[in-house]
């Protein structure tokens, strides 16, 4: 069974641009979650989706948004990028419930210059 | 509230046992997890324990849970160089997310 797939693996953007990250969950998994990992703040929860509905959102500004498609694939978008948005963005999937037995992808390393 | 704490570093000799400790504050935690992260990689789910259990053993890994003290530990028997990584403790409640500790960097020396 293929694991969680995230694309792209690396991304370099400049301040003010926007970015879209993609995540394909493990086949059969319907919940997709996103986390931001930085050296200073550690792992911070962004949002969780199930059946195209956002069930929970972390404490991030409105520039961070996401969505889930009917095939459970998910995207997250960050608009008006800031230097502090540089981070590893991790996607995770689980069968039904974000927070239960999450399996993570390798992440997208975003650098904002 | 959610607050997961771990010690930041652990150095262990190859072949010895490693013990990584974690404390959490949310008494409504349902599951508690241990994840491993190697350089440049995502998080690998190592093991987990349901909140009504005291202990879980899985090959070289033993998880102990003291719910009264909100203390979780991970013991790795016969630690190998491939066990060098960052280990994260995490708790889940009923709000569809995990709260992570800051991670313990385990260094295995020959």
mmCIF file with all atom_site columns, C-alpha atoms in Angstrom:
data_model
loop_
_atom_site.group_PDB
_atom_site.id
_atom_site.type_symbol
_atom_site.label_atom_id
_atom_site.label_alt_id
_atom_site.label_comp_id
_atom_site.label_asym_id
_atom_site.label_entity_id
_atom_site.label_seq_id
_atom_site.pdbx_PDB_ins_code
_atom_site.Cartn_x
_atom_site.Cartn_y
_atom_site.Cartn_z
_atom_site.occupancy
_atom_site.B_iso_or_equiv
_atom_site.pdbx_formal_charge
_atom_site.auth_seq_id
_atom_site.auth_comp_id
_atom_site.auth_asym_id
_atom_site.auth_atom_id
_atom_site.pdbx_PDB_model_num
ATOM 1   C CA . UNK A 1 1   ? 0.000   0.000  0.000  1.00 0.00 ? 1   UNK A CA 1
ATOM 2   C CA . UNK A 1 2   ? 1.436   3.381  -0.944 1.00 0.00 ? 2   UNK A CA 1
ATOM 3   C CA . UNK A 1 3   ? 2.016   5.834  1.869  1.00 0.00 ? 3   UNK A CA 1
ATOM 4   C CA . UNK A 1 4   ? 1.027   9.467  2.121  1.00 0.00 ? 4   UNK A CA 1
ATOM 5   C CA . UNK A 1 5   ? 2.391   11.363 -0.867 1.00 0.00 ? 5   UNK A CA 1
ATOM 6   C CA . UNK A 1 6   ? 3.200   15.053 -0.729 1.00 0.00 ? 6   UNK A CA 1
ATOM 7   C CA . UNK A 1 7   ? 4.233   17.253 -3.625 1.00 0.00 ? 7   UNK A CA 1
ATOM 8   C CA . UNK A 1 8   ? 6.378   19.125 -4.224 1.00 0.00 ? 8   UNK A CA 1
ATOM 9   C CA . UNK A 1 9   ? 9.191   17.984 -1.911 1.00 0.00 ? 9   UNK A CA 1
ATOM 10  C CA . UNK A 1 10  ? 10.933  21.361 -1.924 1.00 0.00 ? 10  UNK A CA 1
ATOM 11  C CA . UNK A 1 11  ? 9.714   24.820 -2.783 1.00 0.00 ? 11  UNK A CA 1
ATOM 12  C CA . UNK A 1 12  ? 11.384  28.215 -2.828 1.00 0.00 ? 12  UNK A CA 1
ATOM 13  C CA . UNK A 1 13  ? 9.223   31.331 -2.956 1.00 0.00 ? 13  UNK A CA 1
ATOM 14  C CA . UNK A 1 14  ? 9.631   35.030 -2.297 1.00 0.00 ? 14  UNK A CA 1
ATOM 15  C CA . UNK A 1 15  ? 7.726   37.193 0.140  1.00 0.00 ? 15  UNK A CA 1
ATOM 16  C CA . UNK A 1 16  ? 4.276   38.157 -1.042 1.00 0.00 ? 16  UNK A CA 1
ATOM 17  C CA . UNK A 1 17  ? 3.813   35.172 -3.336 1.00 0.00 ? 17  UNK A CA 1
ATOM 18  C CA . UNK A 1 18  ? 1.332   32.391 -2.747 1.00 0.00 ? 18  UNK A CA 1
ATOM 19  C CA . UNK A 1 19  ? 1.893   28.648 -2.678 1.00 0.00 ? 19  UNK A CA 1
ATOM 20  C CA . UNK A 1 20  ? -0.213  25.491 -2.997 1.00 0.00 ? 20  UNK A CA 1
ATOM 21  C CA . UNK A 1 21  ? 0.885   22.197 -1.500 1.00 0.00 ? 21  UNK A CA 1
ATOM 22  C CA . UNK A 1 22  ? -0.654  18.859 -2.389 1.00 0.00 ? 22  UNK A CA 1
ATOM 23  C CA . UNK A 1 23  ? -1.283  15.686 -0.411 1.00 0.00 ? 23  UNK A CA 1
ATOM 24  C CA . UNK A 1 24  ? -2.569  12.257 -1.439 1.00 0.00 ? 24  UNK A CA 1
ATOM 25  C CA . UNK A 1 25  ? -3.601  10.133 1.545  1.00 0.00 ? 25  UNK A CA 1
ATOM 26  C CA . UNK A 1 26  ? -3.180  6.402  1.983  1.00 0.00 ? 26  UNK A CA 1
ATOM 27  C CA . UNK A 1 27  ? -5.806  4.566  -0.055 1.00 0.00 ? 27  UNK A CA 1
ATOM 28  C CA . UNK A 1 28  ? -8.966  4.167  2.003  1.00 0.00 ? 28  UNK A CA 1
ATOM 29  C CA . UNK A 1 29  ? -8.065  6.927  4.468  1.00 0.00 ? 29  UNK A CA 1
ATOM 30  C CA . UNK A 1 30  ? -10.687 9.647  4.577  1.00 0.00 ? 30  UNK A CA 1
ATOM 31  C CA . UNK A 1 31  ? -9.207  12.074 7.095  1.00 0.00 ? 31  UNK A CA 1
ATOM 32  C CA . UNK A 1 32  ? -6.362  14.386 6.096  1.00 0.00 ? 32  UNK A CA 1
ATOM 33  C CA . UNK A 1 33  ? -4.528  16.689 8.498  1.00 0.00 ? 33  UNK A CA 1
ATOM 34  C CA . UNK A 1 34  ? -1.841  19.307 7.994  1.00 0.00 ? 34  UNK A CA 1
ATOM 35  C CA . UNK A 1 35  ? 0.929   20.312 10.397 1.00 0.00 ? 35  UNK A CA 1
ATOM 36  C CA . UNK A 1 36  ? 3.631   22.941 10.266 1.00 0.00 ? 36  UNK A CA 1
ATOM 37  C CA . UNK A 1 37  ? 7.060   22.077 11.681 1.00 0.00 ? 37  UNK A CA 1
ATOM 38  C CA . UNK A 1 38  ? 9.617   24.758 12.526 1.00 0.00 ? 38  UNK A CA 1
ATOM 39  C CA . UNK A 1 39  ? 12.705  24.670 14.759 1.00 0.00 ? 39  UNK A CA 1
ATOM 40  C CA . UNK A 1 40  ? 11.248  27.364 17.001 1.00 0.00 ? 40  UNK A CA 1
ATOM 41  C CA . UNK A 1 41  ? 7.613   26.309 17.342 1.00 0.00 ? 41  UNK A CA 1
ATOM 42  C CA . UNK A 1 42  ? 7.875   22.571 16.765 1.00 0.00 ? 42  UNK A CA 1
ATOM 43  C CA . UNK A 1 43  ? 4.863   20.766 15.302 1.00 0.00 ? 43  UNK A CA 1
ATOM 44  C CA . UNK A 1 44  ? 1.753   22.907 15.081 1.00 0.00 ? 44  UNK A CA 1
ATOM 45  C CA . UNK A 1 45  ? -1.661  21.738 13.890 1.00 0.00 ? 45  UNK A CA 1
ATOM 46  C CA . UNK A 1 46  ? -3.051  23.594 10.881 1.00 0.00 ? 46  UNK A CA 1
ATOM 47  C CA . UNK A 1 47  ? -6.326  21.860 9.950  1.00 0.00 ? 47  UNK A CA 1
ATOM 48  C CA . UNK A 1 48  ? -8.130  18.563 9.552  1.00 0.00 ? 48  UNK A CA 1
ATOM 49  C CA . UNK A 1 49  ? -10.534 17.492 6.802  1.00 0.00 ? 49  UNK A CA 1
ATOM 50  C CA . UNK A 1 50  ? -12.973 14.642 6.450  1.00 0.00 ? 50  UNK A CA 1
ATOM 51  C CA . UNK A 1 51  ? -15.394 14.175 3.568  1.00 0.00 ? 51  UNK A CA 1
ATOM 52  C CA . UNK A 1 52  ? -14.461 17.591 2.168  1.00 0.00 ? 52  UNK A CA 1
ATOM 53  C CA . UNK A 1 53  ? -15.365 19.287 5.470  1.00 0.00 ? 53  UNK A CA 1
ATOM 54  C CA . UNK A 1 54  ? -12.946 21.066 7.756  1.00 0.00 ? 54  UNK A CA 1
ATOM 55  C CA . UNK A 1 55  ? -13.558 19.746 11.262 1.00 0.00 ? 55  UNK A CA 1
ATOM 56  C CA . UNK A 1 56  ? -10.882 21.657 13.132 1.00 0.00 ? 56  UNK A CA 1
ATOM 57  C CA . UNK A 1 57  ? -8.485  24.514 12.469 1.00 0.00 ? 57  UNK A CA 1
ATOM 58  C CA . UNK A 1 58  ? -5.367  25.521 14.361 1.00 0.00 ? 58  UNK A CA 1
ATOM 59  C CA . UNK A 1 59  ? -4.357  28.983 15.451 1.00 0.00 ? 59  UNK A CA 1
ATOM 60  C CA . UNK A 1 60  ? -3.029  30.296 12.150 1.00 0.00 ? 60  UNK A CA 1
ATOM 61  C CA . UNK A 1 61  ? -3.928  33.471 10.239 1.00 0.00 ? 61  UNK A CA 1
ATOM 62  C CA . UNK A 1 62  ? -6.480  33.418 7.446  1.00 0.00 ? 62  UNK A CA 1
ATOM 63  C CA . UNK A 1 63  ? -3.642  33.367 4.892  1.00 0.00 ? 63  UNK A CA 1
ATOM 64  C CA . UNK A 1 64  ? -3.495  29.637 5.542  1.00 0.00 ? 64  UNK A CA 1
ATOM 65  C CA . UNK A 1 65  ? -6.311  27.707 3.946  1.00 0.00 ? 65  UNK A CA 1
ATOM 66  C CA . UNK A 1 66  ? -6.997  24.222 2.736  1.00 0.00 ? 66  UNK A CA 1
ATOM 67  C CA . UNK A 1 67  ? -9.498  21.983 1.075  1.00 0.00 ? 67  UNK A CA 1
ATOM 68  C CA . UNK A 1 68  ? -10.234 18.350 0.494  1.00 0.00 ? 68  UNK A CA 1
ATOM 69  C CA . UNK A 1 69  ? -11.562 16.804 -2.683 1.00 0.00 ? 69  UNK A CA 1
ATOM 70  C CA . UNK A 1 70  ? -14.077 14.009 -3.102 1.00 0.00 ? 70  UNK A CA 1
ATOM 71  C CA . UNK A 1 71  ? -11.249 11.486 -3.621 1.00 0.00 ? 71  UNK A CA 1
ATOM 72  C CA . UNK A 1 72  ? -9.808  12.526 -0.199 1.00 0.00 ? 72  UNK A CA 1
ATOM 73  C CA . UNK A 1 73  ? -6.810  14.265 -1.744 1.00 0.00 ? 73  UNK A CA 1
ATOM 74  C CA . UNK A 1 74  ? -6.079  17.589 -0.079 1.00 0.00 ? 74  UNK A CA 1
ATOM 75  C CA . UNK A 1 75  ? -4.379  20.858 -0.840 1.00 0.00 ? 75  UNK A CA 1
ATOM 76  C CA . UNK A 1 76  ? -3.278  23.677 1.395  1.00 0.00 ? 76  UNK A CA 1
ATOM 77  C CA . UNK A 1 77  ? -2.645  27.213 0.270  1.00 0.00 ? 77  UNK A CA 1
ATOM 78  C CA . UNK A 1 78  ? -0.641  29.994 1.851  1.00 0.00 ? 78  UNK A CA 1
ATOM 79  C CA . UNK A 1 79  ? -1.162  33.461 0.415  1.00 0.00 ? 79  UNK A CA 1
ATOM 80  C CA . UNK A 1 80  ? 0.986   36.580 0.824  1.00 0.00 ? 80  UNK A CA 1
ATOM 81  C CA . UNK A 1 81  ? 3.953   34.576 2.050  1.00 0.00 ? 81  UNK A CA 1
ATOM 82  C CA . UNK A 1 82  ? 6.055   35.885 4.911  1.00 0.00 ? 82  UNK A CA 1
ATOM 83  C CA . UNK A 1 83  ? 9.591   34.914 5.913  1.00 0.00 ? 83  UNK A CA 1
ATOM 84  C CA . UNK A 1 84  ? 8.174   33.193 8.999  1.00 0.00 ? 84  UNK A CA 1
ATOM 85  C CA . UNK A 1 85  ? 6.193   30.802 6.829  1.00 0.00 ? 85  UNK A CA 1
ATOM 86  C CA . UNK A 1 86  ? 9.412   28.952 6.012  1.00 0.00 ? 86  UNK A CA 1
ATOM 87  C CA . UNK A 1 87  ? 8.829   25.492 7.440  1.00 0.00 ? 87  UNK A CA 1
ATOM 88  C CA . UNK A 1 88  ? 8.335   21.829 6.768  1.00 0.00 ? 88  UNK A CA 1
ATOM 89  C CA . UNK A 1 89  ? 4.647   21.252 6.011  1.00 0.00 ? 89  UNK A CA 1
ATOM 90  C CA . UNK A 1 90  ? 3.521   17.771 6.866  1.00 0.00 ? 90  UNK A CA 1
ATOM 91  C CA . UNK A 1 91  ? 0.376   16.056 5.711  1.00 0.00 ? 91  UNK A CA 1
ATOM 92  C CA . UNK A 1 92  ? -1.038  13.071 7.561  1.00 0.00 ? 92  UNK A CA 1
ATOM 93  C CA . UNK A 1 93  ? -3.900  10.716 6.888  1.00 0.00 ? 93  UNK A CA 1
ATOM 94  C CA . UNK A 1 94  ? -5.988  8.423  9.026  1.00 0.00 ? 94  UNK A CA 1
ATOM 95  C CA . UNK A 1 95  ? -8.965  6.168  8.458  1.00 0.00 ? 95  UNK A CA 1
ATOM 96  C CA . UNK A 1 96  ? -11.679 8.274  9.979  1.00 0.00 ? 96  UNK A CA 1
ATOM 97  C CA . UNK A 1 97  ? -10.439 10.688 12.576 1.00 0.00 ? 97  UNK A CA 1
ATOM 98  C CA . UNK A 1 98  ? -7.618  13.183 12.630 1.00 0.00 ? 98  UNK A CA 1
ATOM 99  C CA . UNK A 1 99  ? -5.824  12.523 15.895 1.00 0.00 ? 99  UNK A CA 1
ATOM 100 C CA . UNK A 1 100 ? -6.117  8.745  15.680 1.00 0.00 ? 100 UNK A CA 1
ATOM 101 C CA . UNK A 1 101 ? -3.246  6.747  14.200 1.00 0.00 ? 101 UNK A CA 1
ATOM 102 C CA . UNK A 1 102 ? -1.961  9.361  11.829 1.00 0.00 ? 102 UNK A CA 1
ATOM 103 C CA . UNK A 1 103 ? 0.438   8.357  9.086  1.00 0.00 ? 103 UNK A CA 1
ATOM 104 C CA . UNK A 1 104 ? 2.613   11.171 7.821  1.00 0.00 ? 104 UNK A CA 1
ATOM 105 C CA . UNK A 1 105 ? 4.090   12.009 4.446  1.00 0.00 ? 105 UNK A CA 1
ATOM 106 C CA . UNK A 1 106 ? 7.681   13.162 3.959  1.00 0.00 ? 106 UNK A CA 1
ATOM 107 C CA . UNK A 1 107 ? 6.611   16.775 3.904  1.00 0.00 ? 107 UNK A CA 1
ATOM 108 C CA . UNK A 1 108 ? 7.116   19.805 1.707  1.00 0.00 ? 108 UNK A CA 1
ATOM 109 C CA . UNK A 1 109 ? 10.045  21.999 2.712  1.00 0.00 ? 109 UNK A CA 1
ATOM 110 C CA . UNK A 1 110 ? 9.031   25.593 1.971  1.00 0.00 ? 110 UNK A CA 1
ATOM 111 C CA . UNK A 1 111 ? 11.644  28.334 1.977  1.00 0.00 ? 111 UNK A CA 1
ATOM 112 C CA . UNK A 1 112 ? 10.486  31.941 1.722  1.00 0.00 ? 112 UNK A CA 1
ATOM 113 C CA . UNK A 1 113 ? 13.171  34.416 0.667  1.00 0.00 ? 113 UNK A CA 1
ATOM 114 C CA . UNK B 2 1   ? -5.570  22.314 28.088 1.00 0.00 ? 1   UNK B CA 1
ATOM 115 C CA . UNK B 2 2   ? -2.870  20.716 25.993 1.00 0.00 ? 2   UNK B CA 1
ATOM 116 C CA . UNK B 2 3   ? 0.776   20.754 26.909 1.00 0.00 ? 3   UNK B CA 1
ATOM 117 C CA . UNK B 2 4   ? 3.135   17.896 26.153 1.00 0.00 ? 4   UNK B CA 1
ATOM 118 C CA . UNK B 2 5   ? 6.650   18.033 27.560 1.00 0.00 ? 5   UNK B CA 1
ATOM 119 C CA . UNK B 2 6   ? 9.719   15.946 26.867 1.00 0.00 ? 6   UNK B CA 1
ATOM 120 C CA . UNK B 2 7   ? 13.396  16.191 27.681 1.00 0.00 ? 7   UNK B CA 1
ATOM 121 C CA . UNK B 2 8   ? 15.308  17.486 24.681 1.00 0.00 ? 8   UNK B CA 1
ATOM 122 C CA . UNK B 2 9   ? 18.328  15.188 24.473 1.00 0.00 ? 9   UNK B CA 1
ATOM 123 C CA . UNK B 2 10  ? 19.344  11.625 25.294 1.00 0.00 ? 10  UNK B CA 1
ATOM 124 C CA . UNK B 2 11  ? 22.698  9.975  24.646 1.00 0.00 ? 11  UNK B CA 1
ATOM 125 C CA . UNK B 2 12  ? 22.931  6.189  24.898 1.00 0.00 ? 12  UNK B CA 1
ATOM 126 C CA . UNK B 2 13  ? 25.545  3.572  24.203 1.00 0.00 ? 13  UNK B CA 1
ATOM 127 C CA . UNK B 2 14  ? 24.859  1.025  21.473 1.00 0.00 ? 14  UNK B CA 1
ATOM 128 C CA . UNK B 2 15  ? 23.330  -2.120 22.956 1.00 0.00 ? 15  UNK B CA 1
ATOM 129 C CA . UNK B 2 16  ? 21.970  -0.350 26.056 1.00 0.00 ? 16  UNK B CA 1
ATOM 130 C CA . UNK B 2 17  ? 18.314  0.472  26.674 1.00 0.00 ? 17  UNK B CA 1
ATOM 131 C CA . UNK B 2 18  ? 16.969  3.954  25.979 1.00 0.00 ? 18  UNK B CA 1
ATOM 132 C CA . UNK B 2 19  ? 14.145  5.457  27.984 1.00 0.00 ? 19  UNK B CA 1
ATOM 133 C CA . UNK B 2 20  ? 12.388  8.577  26.715 1.00 0.00 ? 20  UNK B CA 1
ATOM 134 C CA . UNK B 2 21  ? 9.935   10.289 29.028 1.00 0.00 ? 21  UNK B CA 1
ATOM 135 C CA . UNK B 2 22  ? 6.959   12.503 28.346 1.00 0.00 ? 22  UNK B CA 1
ATOM 136 C CA . UNK B 2 23  ? 4.338   14.263 30.432 1.00 0.00 ? 23  UNK B CA 1
ATOM 137 C CA . UNK B 2 24  ? 0.991   15.538 29.240 1.00 0.00 ? 24  UNK B CA 1
ATOM 138 C CA . UNK B 2 25  ? -1.732  17.592 30.856 1.00 0.00 ? 25  UNK B CA 1
ATOM 139 C CA . UNK B 2 26  ? -5.008  16.757 29.128 1.00 0.00 ? 26  UNK B CA 1
ATOM 140 C CA . UNK B 2 27  ? -6.768  14.088 31.177 1.00 0.00 ? 27  UNK B CA 1
ATOM 141 C CA . UNK B 2 28  ? -9.246  13.482 28.351 1.00 0.00 ? 28  UNK B CA 1
ATOM 142 C CA . UNK B 2 29  ? -6.524  12.110 26.070 1.00 0.00 ? 29  UNK B CA 1
ATOM 143 C CA . UNK B 2 30  ? -7.748  9.057  24.207 1.00 0.00 ? 30  UNK B CA 1
ATOM 144 C CA . UNK B 2 31  ? -4.568  7.827  22.554 1.00 0.00 ? 31  UNK B CA 1
ATOM 145 C CA . UNK B 2 32  ? -0.910  8.587  23.213 1.00 0.00 ? 32  UNK B CA 1
ATOM 146 C CA . UNK B 2 33  ? 1.670   8.125  20.494 1.00 0.00 ? 33  UNK B CA 1
ATOM 147 C CA . UNK B 2 34  ? 5.358   7.866  19.848 1.00 0.00 ? 34  UNK B CA 1
ATOM 148 C CA . UNK B 2 35  ? 6.670   9.067  16.496 1.00 0.00 ? 35  UNK B CA 1
ATOM 149 C CA . UNK B 2 36  ? 10.206  8.899  15.109 1.00 0.00 ? 36  UNK B CA 1
ATOM 150 C CA . UNK B 2 37  ? 11.693  11.450 12.728 1.00 0.00 ? 37  UNK B CA 1
ATOM 151 C CA . UNK B 2 38  ? 14.953  10.910 10.900 1.00 0.00 ? 38  UNK B CA 1
ATOM 152 C CA . UNK B 2 39  ? 16.785  13.786 9.169  1.00 0.00 ? 39  UNK B CA 1
ATOM 153 C CA . UNK B 2 40  ? 14.951  15.063 6.117  1.00 0.00 ? 40  UNK B CA 1
ATOM 154 C CA . UNK B 2 41  ? 12.006  12.755 6.637  1.00 0.00 ? 41  UNK B CA 1
ATOM 155 C CA . UNK B 2 42  ? 8.443   12.905 7.873  1.00 0.00 ? 42  UNK B CA 1
ATOM 156 C CA . UNK B 2 43  ? 7.160   11.348 11.073 1.00 0.00 ? 43  UNK B CA 1
ATOM 157 C CA . UNK B 2 44  ? 7.024   7.575  11.389 1.00 0.00 ? 44  UNK B CA 1
ATOM 158 C CA . UNK B 2 45  ? 4.386   6.142  13.714 1.00 0.00 ? 45  UNK B CA 1
ATOM 159 C CA . UNK B 2 46  ? 6.317   3.858  16.075 1.00 0.00 ? 46  UNK B CA 1
ATOM 160 C CA . UNK B 2 47  ? 3.686   2.785  18.527 1.00 0.00 ? 47  UNK B CA 1
ATOM 161 C CA . UNK B 2 48  ? 0.665   3.992  20.430 1.00 0.00 ? 48  UNK B CA 1
ATOM 162 C CA . UNK B 2 49  ? -1.268  3.176  23.570 1.00 0.00 ? 49  UNK B CA 1
ATOM 163 C CA . UNK B 2 50  ? -4.919  3.619  24.389 1.00 0.00 ? 50  UNK B CA 1
ATOM 164 C CA . UNK B 2 51  ? -5.533  5.656  27.519 1.00 0.00 ? 51  UNK B CA 1
ATOM 165 C CA . UNK B 2 52  ? -7.073  2.753  29.449 1.00 0.00 ? 52  UNK B CA 1
ATOM 166 C CA . UNK B 2 53  ? -3.929  0.629  29.119 1.00 0.00 ? 53  UNK B CA 1
ATOM 167 C CA . UNK B 2 54  ? -0.857  0.612  31.365 1.00 0.00 ? 54  UNK B CA 1
ATOM 168 C CA . UNK B 2 55  ? 1.668   -1.016 29.110 1.00 0.00 ? 55  UNK B CA 1
ATOM 169 C CA . UNK B 2 56  ? 2.186   -2.091 25.535 1.00 0.00 ? 56  UNK B CA 1
ATOM 170 C CA . UNK B 2 57  ? 5.092   -4.091 24.153 1.00 0.00 ? 57  UNK B CA 1
ATOM 171 C CA . UNK B 2 58  ? 6.004   -4.287 20.488 1.00 0.00 ? 58  UNK B CA 1
ATOM 172 C CA . UNK B 2 59  ? 9.282   -6.074 19.740 1.00 0.00 ? 59  UNK B CA 1
ATOM 173 C CA . UNK B 2 60  ? 12.066  -3.827 21.107 1.00 0.00 ? 60  UNK B CA 1
ATOM 174 C CA . UNK B 2 61  ? 9.627   -1.107 22.120 1.00 0.00 ? 61  UNK B CA 1
ATOM 175 C CA . UNK B 2 62  ? 7.816   -0.911 25.469 1.00 0.00 ? 62  UNK B CA 1
ATOM 176 C CA . UNK B 2 63  ? 5.380   1.872  26.257 1.00 0.00 ? 63  UNK B CA 1
ATOM 177 C CA . UNK B 2 64  ? 4.401   2.568  29.850 1.00 0.00 ? 64  UNK B CA 1
ATOM 178 C CA . UNK B 2 65  ? 1.503   4.843  30.755 1.00 0.00 ? 65  UNK B CA 1
ATOM 179 C CA . UNK B 2 66  ? 0.850   6.239  34.215 1.00 0.00 ? 66  UNK B CA 1
ATOM 180 C CA . UNK B 2 67  ? -2.481  7.952  33.790 1.00 0.00 ? 67  UNK B CA 1
ATOM 181 C CA . UNK B 2 68  ? -2.612  9.237  37.361 1.00 0.00 ? 68  UNK B CA 1
ATOM 182 C CA . UNK B 2 69  ? 0.660   11.146 36.900 1.00 0.00 ? 69  UNK B CA 1
ATOM 183 C CA . UNK B 2 70  ? 0.026   11.795 33.179 1.00 0.00 ? 70  UNK B CA 1
ATOM 184 C CA . UNK B 2 71  ? 3.391   10.260 32.401 1.00 0.00 ? 71  UNK B CA 1
ATOM 185 C CA . UNK B 2 72  ? 4.298   8.283  29.288 1.00 0.00 ? 72  UNK B CA 1
ATOM 186 C CA . UNK B 2 73  ? 7.590   6.568  28.541 1.00 0.00 ? 73  UNK B CA 1
ATOM 187 C CA . UNK B 2 74  ? 9.126   4.723  25.630 1.00 0.00 ? 74  UNK B CA 1
ATOM 188 C CA . UNK B 2 75  ? 11.809  2.122  26.237 1.00 0.00 ? 75  UNK B CA 1
ATOM 189 C CA . UNK B 2 76  ? 13.918  0.915  23.342 1.00 0.00 ? 76  UNK B CA 1
ATOM 190 C CA . UNK B 2 77  ? 15.766  -2.295 24.136 1.00 0.00 ? 77  UNK B CA 1
ATOM 191 C CA . UNK B 2 78  ? 19.175  -3.064 22.610 1.00 0.00 ? 78  UNK B CA 1
ATOM 192 C CA . UNK B 2 79  ? 19.493  0.404  21.068 1.00 0.00 ? 79  UNK B CA 1
ATOM 193 C CA . UNK B 2 80  ? 21.129  0.441  17.640 1.00 0.00 ? 80  UNK B CA 1
ATOM 194 C CA . UNK B 2 81  ? 22.741  3.205  15.580 1.00 0.00 ? 81  UNK B CA 1
ATOM 195 C CA . UNK B 2 82  ? 19.647  3.201  13.372 1.00 0.00 ? 82  UNK B CA 1
ATOM 196 C CA . UNK B 2 83  ? 17.631  4.337  16.392 1.00 0.00 ? 83  UNK B CA 1
ATOM 197 C CA . UNK B 2 84  ? 19.375  7.723  16.313 1.00 0.00 ? 84  UNK B CA 1
ATOM 198 C CA . UNK B 2 85  ? 16.572  10.172 15.541 1.00 0.00 ? 85  UNK B CA 1
ATOM 199 C CA . UNK B 2 86  ? 14.145  12.626 17.099 1.00 0.00 ? 86  UNK B CA 1
ATOM 200 C CA . UNK B 2 87  ? 11.316  10.997 19.031 1.00 0.00 ? 87  UNK B CA 1
ATOM 201 C CA . UNK B 2 88  ? 8.026   12.816 19.519 1.00 0.00 ? 88  UNK B CA 1
ATOM 202 C CA . UNK B 2 89  ? 5.406   12.092 22.106 1.00 0.00 ? 89  UNK B CA 1
ATOM 203 C CA . UNK B 2 90  ? 1.866   13.125 21.096 1.00 0.00 ? 90  UNK B CA 1
ATOM 204 C CA . UNK B 2 91  ? -1.591  13.029 22.596 1.00 0.00 ? 91  UNK B CA 1
ATOM 205 C CA . UNK B 2 92  ? -4.975  13.053 20.940 1.00 0.00 ? 92  UNK B CA 1
ATOM 206 C CA . UNK B 2 93  ? -8.254  14.101 22.455 1.00 0.00 ? 93  UNK B CA 1
ATOM 207 C CA . UNK B 2 94  ? -11.592 14.326 20.712 1.00 0.00 ? 94  UNK B CA 1
ATOM 208 C CA . UNK B 2 95  ? -10.898 17.355 18.541 1.00 0.00 ? 95  UNK B CA 1
ATOM 209 C CA . UNK B 2 96  ? -9.357  15.660 15.510 1.00 0.00 ? 96  UNK B CA 1
ATOM 210 C CA . UNK B 2 97  ? -5.761  16.697 16.146 1.00 0.00 ? 97  UNK B CA 1
ATOM 211 C CA . UNK B 2 98  ? -2.525  15.662 17.823 1.00 0.00 ? 98  UNK B CA 1
ATOM 212 C CA . UNK B 2 99  ? -0.595  17.795 20.277 1.00 0.00 ? 99  UNK B CA 1
ATOM 213 C CA . UNK B 2 100 ? 3.122   17.109 20.091 1.00 0.00 ? 100 UNK B CA 1
ATOM 214 C CA . UNK B 2 101 ? 5.995   17.517 22.471 1.00 0.00 ? 101 UNK B CA 1
ATOM 215 C CA . UNK B 2 102 ? 9.130   19.339 21.332 1.00 0.00 ? 102 UNK B CA 1
ATOM 216 C CA . UNK B 2 103 ? 10.893  16.054 20.569 1.00 0.00 ? 103 UNK B CA 1
ATOM 217 C CA . UNK B 2 104 ? 13.796  14.183 22.183 1.00 0.00 ? 104 UNK B CA 1
ATOM 218 C CA . UNK B 2 105 ? 16.961  13.874 20.118 1.00 0.00 ? 105 UNK B CA 1
ATOM 219 C CA . UNK B 2 106 ? 18.432  10.438 20.738 1.00 0.00 ? 106 UNK B CA 1
ATOM 220 C CA . UNK B 2 107 ? 22.093  9.952  19.883 1.00 0.00 ? 107 UNK B CA 1
ATOM 221 C CA . UNK B 2 108 ? 23.471  6.419  19.896 1.00 0.00 ? 108 UNK B CA 1
ATOM 222 C CA . UNK B 2 109 ? 27.226  6.211  20.446 1.00 0.00 ? 109 UNK B CA 1
ATOM 223 C CA . UNK B 2 110 ? 29.370  3.209  19.641 1.00 0.00 ? 110 UNK B CA 1
#
